[in-house]
Short mmCIF file of C-alpha atoms in Angstrom, two decimals:
data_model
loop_
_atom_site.label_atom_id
_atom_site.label_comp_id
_atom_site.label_asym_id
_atom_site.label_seq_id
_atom_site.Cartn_x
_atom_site.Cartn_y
_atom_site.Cartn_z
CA UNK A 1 -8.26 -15.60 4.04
CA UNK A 2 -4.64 -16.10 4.50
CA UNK A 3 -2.06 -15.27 2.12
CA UNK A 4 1.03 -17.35 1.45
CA UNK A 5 4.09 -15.47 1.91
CA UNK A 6 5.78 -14.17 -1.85
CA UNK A 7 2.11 -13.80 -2.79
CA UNK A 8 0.49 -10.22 -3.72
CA UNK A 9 -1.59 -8.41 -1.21
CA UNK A 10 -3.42 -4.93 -1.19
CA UNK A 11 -3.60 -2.28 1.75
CA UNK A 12 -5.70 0.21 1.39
CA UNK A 13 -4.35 3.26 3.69
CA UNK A 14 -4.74 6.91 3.99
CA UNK A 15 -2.41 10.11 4.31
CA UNK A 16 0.30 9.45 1.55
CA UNK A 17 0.73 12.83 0.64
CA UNK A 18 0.80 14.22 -3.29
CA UNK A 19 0.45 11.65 -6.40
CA UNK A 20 1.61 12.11 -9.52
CA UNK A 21 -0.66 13.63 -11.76
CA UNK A 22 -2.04 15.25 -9.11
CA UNK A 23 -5.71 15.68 -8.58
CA UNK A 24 -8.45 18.03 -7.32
CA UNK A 25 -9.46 17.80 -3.31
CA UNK A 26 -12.52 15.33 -4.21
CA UNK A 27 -11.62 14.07 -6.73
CA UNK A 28 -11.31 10.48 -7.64
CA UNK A 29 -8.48 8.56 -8.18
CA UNK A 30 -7.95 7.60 -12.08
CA UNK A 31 -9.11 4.14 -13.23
CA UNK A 32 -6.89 3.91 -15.89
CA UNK A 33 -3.41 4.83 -16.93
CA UNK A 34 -2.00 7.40 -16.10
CA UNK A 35 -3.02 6.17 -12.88
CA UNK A 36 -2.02 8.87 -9.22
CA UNK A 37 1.09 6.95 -8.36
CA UNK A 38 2.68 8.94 -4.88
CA UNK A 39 5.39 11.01 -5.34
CA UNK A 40 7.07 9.39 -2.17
CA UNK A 41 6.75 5.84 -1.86
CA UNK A 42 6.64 4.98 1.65
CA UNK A 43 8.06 1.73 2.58
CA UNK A 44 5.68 -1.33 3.95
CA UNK A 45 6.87 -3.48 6.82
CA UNK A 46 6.18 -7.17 7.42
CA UNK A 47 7.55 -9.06 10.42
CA UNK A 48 9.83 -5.74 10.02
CA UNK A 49 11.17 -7.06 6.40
CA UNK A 50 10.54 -4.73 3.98
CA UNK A 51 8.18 -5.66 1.55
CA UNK A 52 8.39 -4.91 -2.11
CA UNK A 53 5.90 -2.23 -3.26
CA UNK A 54 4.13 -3.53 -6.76
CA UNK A 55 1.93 -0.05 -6.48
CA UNK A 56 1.82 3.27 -4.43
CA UNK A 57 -1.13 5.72 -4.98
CA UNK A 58 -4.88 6.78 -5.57
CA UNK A 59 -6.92 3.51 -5.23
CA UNK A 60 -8.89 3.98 -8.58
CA UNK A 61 -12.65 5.50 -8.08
CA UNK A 62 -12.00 6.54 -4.48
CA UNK A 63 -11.81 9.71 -2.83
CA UNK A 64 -8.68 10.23 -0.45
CA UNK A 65 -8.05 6.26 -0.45
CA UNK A 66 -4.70 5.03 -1.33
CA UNK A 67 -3.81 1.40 -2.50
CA UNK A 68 -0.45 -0.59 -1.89
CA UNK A 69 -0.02 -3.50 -3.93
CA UNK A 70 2.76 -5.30 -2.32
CA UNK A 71 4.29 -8.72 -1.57
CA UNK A 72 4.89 -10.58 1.40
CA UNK A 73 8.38 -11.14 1.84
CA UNK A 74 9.64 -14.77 1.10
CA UNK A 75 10.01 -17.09 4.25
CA UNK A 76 7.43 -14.94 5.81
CA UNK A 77 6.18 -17.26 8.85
CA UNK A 78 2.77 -18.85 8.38
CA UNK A 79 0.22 -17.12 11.02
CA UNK A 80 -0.45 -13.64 11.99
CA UNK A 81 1.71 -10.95 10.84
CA UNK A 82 3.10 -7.22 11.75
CA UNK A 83 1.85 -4.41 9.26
CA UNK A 84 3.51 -1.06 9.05
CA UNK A 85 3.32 1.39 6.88
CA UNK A 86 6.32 4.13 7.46
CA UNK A 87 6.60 7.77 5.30
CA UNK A 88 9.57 10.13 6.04
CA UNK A 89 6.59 11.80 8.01
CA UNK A 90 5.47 9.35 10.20
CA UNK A 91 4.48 5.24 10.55
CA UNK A 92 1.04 3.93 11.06
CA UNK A 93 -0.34 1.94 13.66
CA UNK A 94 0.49 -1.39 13.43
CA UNK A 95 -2.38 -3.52 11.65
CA UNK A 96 -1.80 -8.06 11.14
CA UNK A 97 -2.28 -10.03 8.09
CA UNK A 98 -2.93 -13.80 8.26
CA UNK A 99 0.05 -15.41 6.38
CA UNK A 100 -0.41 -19.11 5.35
#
């Protein structure tokens, strides 16, 4: 379903690097507070406008899955829109979001 731009959206990625507490190779990520926020927040790209980053770590009861609760940018044009996800490391593929 699309989302209208300022709204709140989550991405669920992988390869974020070390959270914050840290956890075991396997194990999940905490479903509760303190939750495994990343110790570098990587910065989320829509329509290249960065977007603001609500959450960055663990996605809670997963192994290895991150979650990045973030909002599409005001004025955001309604249709299909350019995902990235960039880290001092390296930038993902480009994914689309429908934006209504």
């Amino acid at each position: 379903n699309p989302a209208p731009a300022g709204s709140l959206i989550s991405l669920f990625v992988t390869g974020l690097g070390p959270v914050n507490p840290a956890v075991v190779t396997g194990q999940v990520g905490a479903s509760a507070e303190p939750l495994n926020r990343t110790v570098n927040n990587p910065t989320v790209l829509i329509n290249a406008v960065s977007a603001a980053i609500q959450y960055s770590g663990l996605a809670p009861g997963f192994i290895g899955l991150y979650q990045l609760n973030v909002t599409i940018p005001p004025g955001t044009a309604s249709g299909t829109a350019q995902v990235l996800v960039v880290t001092p490391a390296s930038a993902s593929n480009p994914a689309t979001i429908a934006v209504k």
